[in-house]
Amino acid sequence: MTETPAAAAAAVQRVQSDSPWEETMGFARAVAAGDRVLVGGTMPLVGGAVRGEGSPYDQALLAFGNALAALEKLGLGPESVIRTRMYLSHARDAEDVGRAHKELFGAVRPAGTIVVVAGFVDSRVLVEVEVEAFRGAPE
């Protein structure tokens, strides 16, 4: 039996956060489809405001914390993360961001990527992250 488009759409779960851009741009913080969970570009926002200004380490912890909070709403934790992407506005920040990554994911060892970009929507942001998780991961 073939699944209808409506049934397939109902099987997809979406998580929203307090990012001011989700509503205006029409995206979700996280989308779960089957065993795959994608957390979109996540910045170091708290209450919709940039935090950790000037500290790539603090911003990485905050951004990953926001991404993990989205996963938590789907019943997942860091152990389910299989891939991370870290976007930096300065190559010099790679060590600090990498240190934050290791603190959060050192035991998990997801596939990881670091990319230096020209900038972000808010110039105070030094780091933006993406996370992919697998719901079939053992607890």
Tab-separated table of N, CA and C in Angstrom:
chain	number	residue	atom	x	y	z
A	1	MET	N	0.837	-1.174	0.000
A	1	MET	CA	0.000	0.000	0.000
A	1	MET	C	0.883	1.239	0.000
A	2	THR	N	0.578	2.174	-0.848
A	2	THR	CA	1.355	3.400	-0.971
A	2	THR	C	0.814	4.459	-0.015
A	3	GLU	N	1.748	5.135	0.660
A	3	GLU	CA	1.361	6.194	1.593
A	3	GLU	C	0.921	7.437	0.815
A	4	THR	N	-0.164	8.042	1.247
A	4	THR	CA	-0.656	9.254	0.588
A	4	THR	C	0.224	10.434	0.944
A	5	PRO	N	0.252	11.490	0.129
A	5	PRO	CA	1.032	12.682	0.467
A	5	PRO	C	0.625	13.274	1.820
A	6	ALA	N	-0.658	13.253	2.142
A	6	ALA	CA	-1.114	13.799	3.431
A	6	ALA	C	-0.579	12.975	4.591
A	7	ALA	N	-0.567	11.653	4.448
A	7	ALA	CA	-0.046	10.787	5.505
A	7	ALA	C	1.455	10.991	5.670
A	8	ALA	N	2.161	11.131	4.550
A	8	ALA	CA	3.600	11.366	4.623
A	8	ALA	C	3.895	12.685	5.314
A	9	ALA	N	3.134	13.735	5.001
A	9	ALA	CA	3.336	15.037	5.632
A	9	ALA	C	3.039	14.966	7.117
A	10	ALA	N	2.034	14.176	7.505
A	10	ALA	CA	1.691	14.046	8.920
A	10	ALA	C	2.793	13.348	9.698
A	11	ALA	N	3.585	12.501	9.021
A	11	ALA	CA	4.669	11.782	9.680
A	11	ALA	C	5.883	12.675	9.936
A	12	VAL	N	5.906	13.841	9.357
A	12	VAL	CA	7.006	14.780	9.551
A	12	VAL	C	6.699	15.654	10.756
A	13	GLN	N	7.673	15.764	11.663
A	13	GLN	CA	7.518	16.616	12.847
A	13	GLN	C	8.400	17.845	12.693
A	14	ARG	N	7.888	18.983	13.160
A	14	ARG	CA	8.646	20.229	13.100
A	14	ARG	C	8.730	20.854	14.481
A	15	VAL	N	9.876	21.449	14.776
A	15	VAL	CA	10.105	22.126	16.050
A	15	VAL	C	10.436	23.579	15.764
A	16	GLN	N	9.776	24.477	16.450
A	16	GLN	CA	10.057	25.910	16.339
A	16	GLN	C	10.849	26.368	17.570
A	17	SER	N	11.544	27.481	17.446
A	17	SER	CA	12.268	28.074	18.576
A	17	SER	C	11.896	29.548	18.657
A	18	ASP	N	12.653	30.297	19.431
A	18	ASP	CA	12.363	31.729	19.559
A	18	ASP	C	13.151	32.593	18.570
A	19	SER	N	13.724	31.965	17.542
A	19	SER	CA	14.445	32.733	16.533
A	19	SER	C	13.490	33.698	15.835
A	20	PRO	N	13.853	34.962	15.723
A	20	PRO	CA	12.973	35.918	15.068
A	20	PRO	C	12.817	35.680	13.566
A	21	TRP	N	13.685	34.870	12.976
A	21	TRP	CA	13.640	34.664	11.529
A	21	TRP	C	12.772	33.487	11.105
A	22	GLU	N	12.470	32.575	12.010
A	22	GLU	CA	11.695	31.397	11.624
A	22	GLU	C	10.330	31.769	11.055
A	23	GLU	N	9.634	32.672	11.717
A	23	GLU	CA	8.302	33.056	11.251
A	23	GLU	C	8.382	33.922	9.994
A	24	THR	N	9.278	34.901	10.003
A	24	THR	CA	9.332	35.821	8.860
A	24	THR	C	9.864	35.150	7.592
A	25	MET	N	10.737	34.153	7.743
A	25	MET	CA	11.308	33.478	6.576
A	25	MET	C	10.647	32.139	6.283
A	26	GLY	N	9.814	31.656	7.203
A	26	GLY	CA	9.070	30.428	6.966
A	26	GLY	C	9.878	29.149	7.070
A	27	PHE	N	10.627	28.980	8.152
A	27	PHE	CA	11.344	27.719	8.339
A	27	PHE	C	11.200	27.225	9.770
A	28	ALA	N	11.543	25.980	9.985
A	28	ALA	CA	11.498	25.365	11.309
A	28	ALA	C	12.920	25.201	11.828
A	29	ARG	N	13.081	25.231	13.127
A	29	ARG	CA	14.393	25.001	13.734
A	29	ARG	C	14.850	23.581	13.437
A	30	ALA	N	13.926	22.615	13.594
A	30	ALA	CA	14.261	21.210	13.350
A	30	ALA	C	13.114	20.536	12.620
A	31	VAL	N	13.475	19.561	11.786
A	31	VAL	CA	12.485	18.760	11.071
A	31	VAL	C	12.903	17.300	11.210
A	32	ALA	N	11.950	16.480	11.647
A	32	ALA	CA	12.185	15.046	11.776
A	32	ALA	C	11.319	14.325	10.752
A	33	ALA	N	11.954	13.475	9.969
A	33	ALA	CA	11.250	12.667	8.978
A	33	ALA	C	11.824	11.260	9.062
A	34	GLY	N	11.012	10.324	9.509
A	34	GLY	CA	11.521	8.978	9.728
A	34	GLY	C	12.571	9.009	10.822
A	35	ASP	N	13.683	8.336	10.592
A	35	ASP	CA	14.760	8.305	11.580
A	35	ASP	C	15.698	9.494	11.486
A	36	ARG	N	15.517	10.327	10.468
A	36	ARG	CA	16.426	11.463	10.236
A	36	ARG	C	15.875	12.741	10.859
A	37	VAL	N	16.738	13.460	11.567
A	37	VAL	CA	16.360	14.739	12.172
A	37	VAL	C	17.405	15.774	11.768
A	38	LEU	N	16.928	16.861	11.170
A	38	LEU	CA	17.809	17.943	10.729
A	38	LEU	C	17.520	19.189	11.550
A	39	VAL	N	18.569	19.782	12.095
A	39	VAL	CA	18.440	21.059	12.795
A	39	VAL	C	19.127	22.097	11.925
A	40	GLY	N	18.344	23.076	11.463
A	40	GLY	CA	18.860	24.099	10.566
A	40	GLY	C	19.832	25.042	11.248
A	41	GLY	N	20.388	25.940	10.467
A	41	GLY	CA	21.356	26.908	10.966
A	41	GLY	C	20.890	27.560	12.255
A	42	THR	N	21.695	27.382	13.314
A	42	THR	CA	21.321	27.821	14.659
A	42	THR	C	22.382	28.765	15.201
A	43	MET	N	21.927	29.927	15.625
A	43	MET	CA	22.831	30.963	16.120
A	43	MET	C	22.797	31.029	17.647
A	44	PRO	N	23.695	31.787	18.249
A	44	PRO	CA	23.734	31.926	19.707
A	44	PRO	C	22.705	32.952	20.199
A	45	LEU	N	21.427	32.599	20.052
A	45	LEU	CA	20.349	33.493	20.476
A	45	LEU	C	19.739	33.009	21.784
A	46	VAL	N	19.431	33.939	22.653
A	46	VAL	CA	18.686	33.656	23.877
A	46	VAL	C	17.587	34.700	23.938
A	47	GLY	N	16.354	34.243	23.967
A	47	GLY	CA	15.237	35.183	23.959
A	47	GLY	C	15.204	36.036	22.704
A	48	GLY	N	15.709	35.506	21.602
A	48	GLY	CA	15.718	36.231	20.338
A	48	GLY	C	16.845	37.231	20.184
A	49	ALA	N	17.744	37.312	21.185
A	49	ALA	CA	18.858	38.270	21.135
A	49	ALA	C	20.197	37.527	21.095
A	50	VAL	N	21.166	38.088	20.382
A	50	VAL	CA	22.504	37.493	20.290
A	50	VAL	C	23.181	37.572	21.651
A	51	ARG	N	23.774	36.451	22.053
A	51	ARG	CA	24.523	36.381	23.317
A	51	ARG	C	25.952	35.914	23.026
A	52	GLY	N	26.829	36.083	24.012
A	52	GLY	CA	28.214	35.650	23.871
A	52	GLY	C	29.011	36.512	22.919
A	53	GLU	N	28.577	37.749	22.772
A	53	GLU	CA	29.221	38.645	21.810
A	53	GLU	C	30.732	38.712	22.055
A	54	GLY	N	31.497	38.506	20.984
A	54	GLY	CA	32.956	38.590	21.048
A	54	GLY	C	33.635	37.285	21.432
A	55	SER	N	32.886	36.254	21.839
A	55	SER	CA	33.479	34.985	22.261
A	55	SER	C	32.992	33.841	21.381
A	56	PRO	N	33.838	33.375	20.459
A	56	PRO	CA	33.418	32.267	19.610
A	56	PRO	C	33.138	30.997	20.413
A	57	TYR	N	33.865	30.780	21.492
A	57	TYR	CA	33.642	29.617	22.351
A	57	TYR	C	32.254	29.679	22.980
A	58	ASP	N	31.920	30.800	23.609
A	58	ASP	CA	30.606	30.941	24.238
A	58	ASP	C	29.491	30.874	23.203
A	59	GLN	N	29.701	31.498	22.049
A	59	GLN	CA	28.675	31.454	21.011
A	59	GLN	C	28.474	30.027	20.494
A	60	ALA	N	29.543	29.265	20.365
A	60	ALA	CA	29.406	27.877	19.917
A	60	ALA	C	28.616	27.062	20.937
A	61	LEU	N	28.928	27.224	22.222
A	61	LEU	CA	28.175	26.506	23.256
A	61	LEU	C	26.694	26.874	23.220
A	62	LEU	N	26.414	28.165	23.071
A	62	LEU	CA	25.019	28.611	23.014
A	62	LEU	C	24.304	28.096	21.771
A	63	ALA	N	24.958	28.193	20.625
A	63	ALA	CA	24.333	27.734	19.377
A	63	ALA	C	24.073	26.231	19.426
A	64	PHE	N	25.063	25.457	19.850
A	64	PHE	CA	24.852	24.017	19.967
A	64	PHE	C	23.802	23.712	21.037
A	65	GLY	N	23.787	24.490	22.105
A	65	GLY	CA	22.757	24.312	23.133
A	65	GLY	C	21.367	24.513	22.567
A	66	ASN	N	21.199	25.512	21.705
A	66	ASN	CA	19.905	25.752	21.055
A	66	ASN	C	19.536	24.594	20.131
A	67	ALA	N	20.521	24.087	19.396
A	67	ALA	CA	20.269	22.953	18.503
A	67	ALA	C	19.889	21.712	19.316
A	68	LEU	N	20.599	21.484	20.414
A	68	LEU	CA	20.293	20.325	21.260
A	68	LEU	C	18.931	20.474	21.932
A	69	ALA	N	18.527	21.703	22.243
A	69	ALA	CA	17.200	21.936	22.823
A	69	ALA	C	16.112	21.543	21.822
A	70	ALA	N	16.344	21.811	20.543
A	70	ALA	CA	15.382	21.404	19.513
A	70	ALA	C	15.315	19.882	19.438
A	71	LEU	N	16.466	19.211	19.510
A	71	LEU	CA	16.476	17.751	19.492
A	71	LEU	C	15.760	17.186	20.714
A	72	GLU	N	15.961	17.845	21.847
A	72	GLU	CA	15.327	17.387	23.093
A	72	GLU	C	13.800	17.381	22.970
A	73	LYS	N	13.256	18.350	22.252
A	73	LYS	CA	11.803	18.396	22.046
A	73	LYS	C	11.308	17.193	21.247
A	74	LEU	N	12.229	16.523	20.567
A	74	LEU	CA	11.902	15.320	19.805
A	74	LEU	C	12.349	14.058	20.547
A	75	GLY	N	12.757	14.230	21.805
A	75	GLY	CA	13.159	13.092	22.625
A	75	GLY	C	14.575	12.603	22.391
A	76	LEU	N	15.426	13.434	21.819
A	76	LEU	CA	16.802	13.041	21.503
A	76	LEU	C	17.813	13.858	22.287
A	77	GLY	N	19.002	13.301	22.433
A	77	GLY	CA	20.096	13.997	23.096
A	77	GLY	C	21.346	13.979	22.239
A	78	PRO	N	22.460	14.437	22.786
A	78	PRO	CA	23.715	14.503	22.024
A	78	PRO	C	24.161	13.159	21.466
A	79	GLU	N	23.808	12.067	22.146
A	79	GLU	CA	24.225	10.737	21.692
A	79	GLU	C	23.609	10.362	20.345
A	80	SER	N	22.554	11.053	19.936
A	80	SER	CA	21.891	10.781	18.659
A	80	SER	C	22.485	11.574	17.502
A	81	VAL	N	23.379	12.506	17.795
A	81	VAL	CA	23.942	13.372	16.759
A	81	VAL	C	24.958	12.592	15.925
A	82	ILE	N	24.766	12.644	14.607
A	82	ILE	CA	25.672	11.927	13.703
A	82	ILE	C	26.482	12.865	12.810
A	83	ARG	N	26.081	14.157	12.753
A	83	ARG	CA	26.815	15.123	11.921
A	83	ARG	C	26.635	16.518	12.492
A	84	THR	N	27.719	17.284	12.462
A	84	THR	CA	27.654	18.696	12.840
A	84	THR	C	28.336	19.526	11.763
A	85	ARG	N	27.836	20.752	11.619
A	85	ARG	CA	28.477	21.724	10.733
A	85	ARG	C	28.643	23.008	11.525
A	86	MET	N	29.825	23.577	11.441
A	86	MET	CA	30.130	24.814	12.145
A	86	MET	C	30.553	25.857	11.129
A	87	TYR	N	29.826	26.940	11.086
A	87	TYR	CA	30.128	28.045	10.183
A	87	TYR	C	30.723	29.168	11.015
A	88	LEU	N	31.899	29.626	10.624
A	88	LEU	CA	32.623	30.665	11.373
A	88	LEU	C	32.830	31.886	10.490
A	89	SER	N	32.789	33.054	11.111
A	89	SER	CA	33.086	34.257	10.332
A	89	SER	C	34.586	34.536	10.275
A	90	HIS	N	35.381	33.850	11.122
A	90	HIS	CA	36.835	34.041	11.135
A	90	HIS	C	37.529	32.695	11.360
A	91	ALA	N	38.505	32.362	10.526
A	91	ALA	CA	39.255	31.120	10.674
A	91	ALA	C	39.971	31.057	12.020
A	92	ARG	N	40.358	32.186	12.554
A	92	ARG	CA	41.070	32.220	13.837
A	92	ARG	C	40.242	31.639	14.985
A	93	ASP	N	38.924	31.521	14.804
A	93	ASP	CA	38.040	31.034	15.865
A	93	ASP	C	37.877	29.517	15.864
A	94	ALA	N	38.506	28.833	14.923
A	94	ALA	CA	38.313	27.386	14.787
A	94	ALA	C	38.700	26.630	16.055
A	95	GLU	N	39.783	26.991	16.699
A	95	GLU	CA	40.213	26.281	17.903
A	95	GLU	C	39.196	26.438	19.037
A	96	ASP	N	38.705	27.654	19.252
A	96	ASP	CA	37.726	27.882	20.322
A	96	ASP	C	36.412	27.145	20.051
A	97	VAL	N	35.961	27.187	18.816
A	97	VAL	CA	34.723	26.506	18.447
A	97	VAL	C	34.924	24.994	18.533
A	98	GLY	N	36.076	24.522	18.103
A	98	GLY	CA	36.387	23.098	18.204
A	98	GLY	C	36.422	22.617	19.644
A	99	ARG	N	36.922	23.445	20.546
A	99	ARG	CA	36.950	23.093	21.972
A	99	ARG	C	35.533	22.937	22.512
A	100	ALA	N	34.646	23.853	22.155
A	100	ALA	CA	33.242	23.759	22.581
A	100	ALA	C	32.603	22.495	22.004
A	101	HIS	N	32.882	22.215	20.737
A	101	HIS	CA	32.344	21.018	20.079
A	101	HIS	C	32.790	19.765	20.817
A	102	LYS	N	34.065	19.699	21.153
A	102	LYS	CA	34.590	18.509	21.840
A	102	LYS	C	33.943	18.338	23.204
A	103	GLU	N	33.709	19.426	23.921
A	103	GLU	CA	33.061	19.322	25.227
A	103	GLU	C	31.671	18.704	25.115
A	104	LEU	N	30.953	19.057	24.064
A	104	LEU	CA	29.586	18.574	23.898
A	104	LEU	C	29.499	17.215	23.213
A	105	PHE	N	30.392	16.958	22.264
A	105	PHE	CA	30.261	15.782	21.415
A	105	PHE	C	31.486	14.869	21.410
A	106	GLY	N	32.458	15.119	22.266
A	106	GLY	CA	33.692	14.325	22.261
A	106	GLY	C	33.468	12.837	22.420
A	107	ALA	N	32.487	12.451	23.235
A	107	ALA	CA	32.198	11.031	23.433
A	107	ALA	C	31.398	10.448	22.281
A	108	VAL	N	30.697	11.299	21.528
A	108	VAL	CA	29.824	10.857	20.437
A	108	VAL	C	30.593	10.758	19.125
A	109	ARG	N	31.460	11.718	18.874
A	109	ARG	CA	32.283	11.792	17.664
A	109	ARG	C	31.470	11.796	16.368
A	110	PRO	N	30.555	12.777	16.202
A	110	PRO	CA	29.825	12.850	14.934
A	110	PRO	C	30.755	13.295	13.813
A	111	ALA	N	30.343	13.059	12.582
A	111	ALA	CA	31.066	13.625	11.448
A	111	ALA	C	30.939	15.137	11.565
A	112	GLY	N	32.017	15.857	11.342
A	112	GLY	CA	31.975	17.304	11.536
A	112	GLY	C	32.614	18.065	10.400
A	113	THR	N	32.110	19.276	10.197
A	113	THR	CA	32.632	20.158	9.163
A	113	THR	C	32.743	21.557	9.737
A	114	ILE	N	33.835	22.236	9.439
A	114	ILE	CA	33.996	23.652	9.784
A	114	ILE	C	34.216	24.406	8.487
A	115	VAL	N	33.431	25.472	8.305
A	115	VAL	CA	33.522	26.291	7.097
A	115	VAL	C	33.611	27.752	7.515
A	116	VAL	N	34.492	28.496	6.882
A	116	VAL	CA	34.577	29.938	7.122
A	116	VAL	C	33.721	30.632	6.070
A	117	VAL	N	32.841	31.511	6.535
A	117	VAL	CA	31.912	32.219	5.649
A	117	VAL	C	32.175	33.720	5.713
A	118	ALA	N	31.583	34.456	4.793
A	118	ALA	CA	31.778	35.907	4.734
A	118	ALA	C	31.091	36.635	5.885
A	119	GLY	N	30.021	36.078	6.415
A	119	GLY	CA	29.322	36.730	7.513
A	119	GLY	C	27.942	36.141	7.714
A	120	PHE	N	27.230	36.694	8.698
A	120	PHE	CA	25.909	36.217	9.066
A	120	PHE	C	24.902	37.354	9.011
A	121	VAL	N	23.635	37.040	9.194
A	121	VAL	CA	22.556	38.024	9.160
A	121	VAL	C	22.793	39.129	10.194
A	122	ASP	N	23.347	38.757	11.350
A	122	ASP	CA	23.672	39.720	12.403
A	122	ASP	C	25.192	39.750	12.540
A	123	SER	N	25.804	40.895	12.396
A	123	SER	CA	27.274	40.996	12.388
A	123	SER	C	27.913	40.633	13.725
A	124	ARG	N	27.144	40.562	14.811
A	124	ARG	CA	27.696	40.165	16.113
A	124	ARG	C	27.873	38.662	16.233
A	125	VAL	N	27.265	37.927	15.319
A	125	VAL	CA	27.351	36.467	15.338
A	125	VAL	C	28.681	36.032	14.739
A	126	LEU	N	29.398	35.192	15.479
A	126	LEU	CA	30.676	34.644	15.029
A	126	LEU	C	30.544	33.191	14.589
A	127	VAL	N	29.487	32.517	15.065
A	127	VAL	CA	29.319	31.080	14.851
A	127	VAL	C	27.853	30.764	14.582
A	128	GLU	N	27.616	29.902	13.605
A	128	GLU	CA	26.295	29.321	13.385
A	128	GLU	C	26.521	27.833	13.185
A	129	VAL	N	25.619	26.997	13.691
A	129	VAL	CA	25.814	25.555	13.616
A	129	VAL	C	24.593	24.858	13.023
A	130	GLU	N	24.833	23.673	12.485
A	130	GLU	CA	23.775	22.765	12.049
A	130	GLU	C	24.072	21.400	12.650
A	131	VAL	N	23.011	20.651	12.935
A	131	VAL	CA	23.154	19.333	13.546
A	131	VAL	C	22.228	18.363	12.822
A	132	GLU	N	22.715	17.165	12.596
A	132	GLU	CA	21.876	16.085	12.086
A	132	GLU	C	21.908	14.954	13.100
A	133	ALA	N	20.741	14.363	13.332
A	133	ALA	CA	20.639	13.272	14.298
A	133	ALA	C	19.901	12.099	13.676
A	134	PHE	N	20.063	10.946	14.319
A	134	PHE	CA	19.428	9.711	13.883
A	134	PHE	C	18.595	9.184	15.041
A	135	ARG	N	17.295	9.031	14.818
A	135	ARG	CA	16.400	8.593	15.893
A	135	ARG	C	16.549	7.120	16.235
A	136	GLY	N	17.196	6.356	15.400
A	136	GLY	CA	17.392	4.943	15.690
A	136	GLY	C	18.623	4.671	16.529
A	137	ALA	N	19.338	5.736	16.940
A	137	ALA	CA	20.573	5.578	17.722
A	137	ALA	C	20.251	4.964	19.082
A	138	PRO	N	21.127	4.085	19.578
A	138	PRO	CA	20.892	3.491	20.896
A	138	PRO	C	20.986	4.552	21.988
A	139	GLU	N	20.231	4.319	23.048
A	139	GLU	CA	20.239	5.263	24.191
A	139	GLU	C	21.566	5.198	24.910
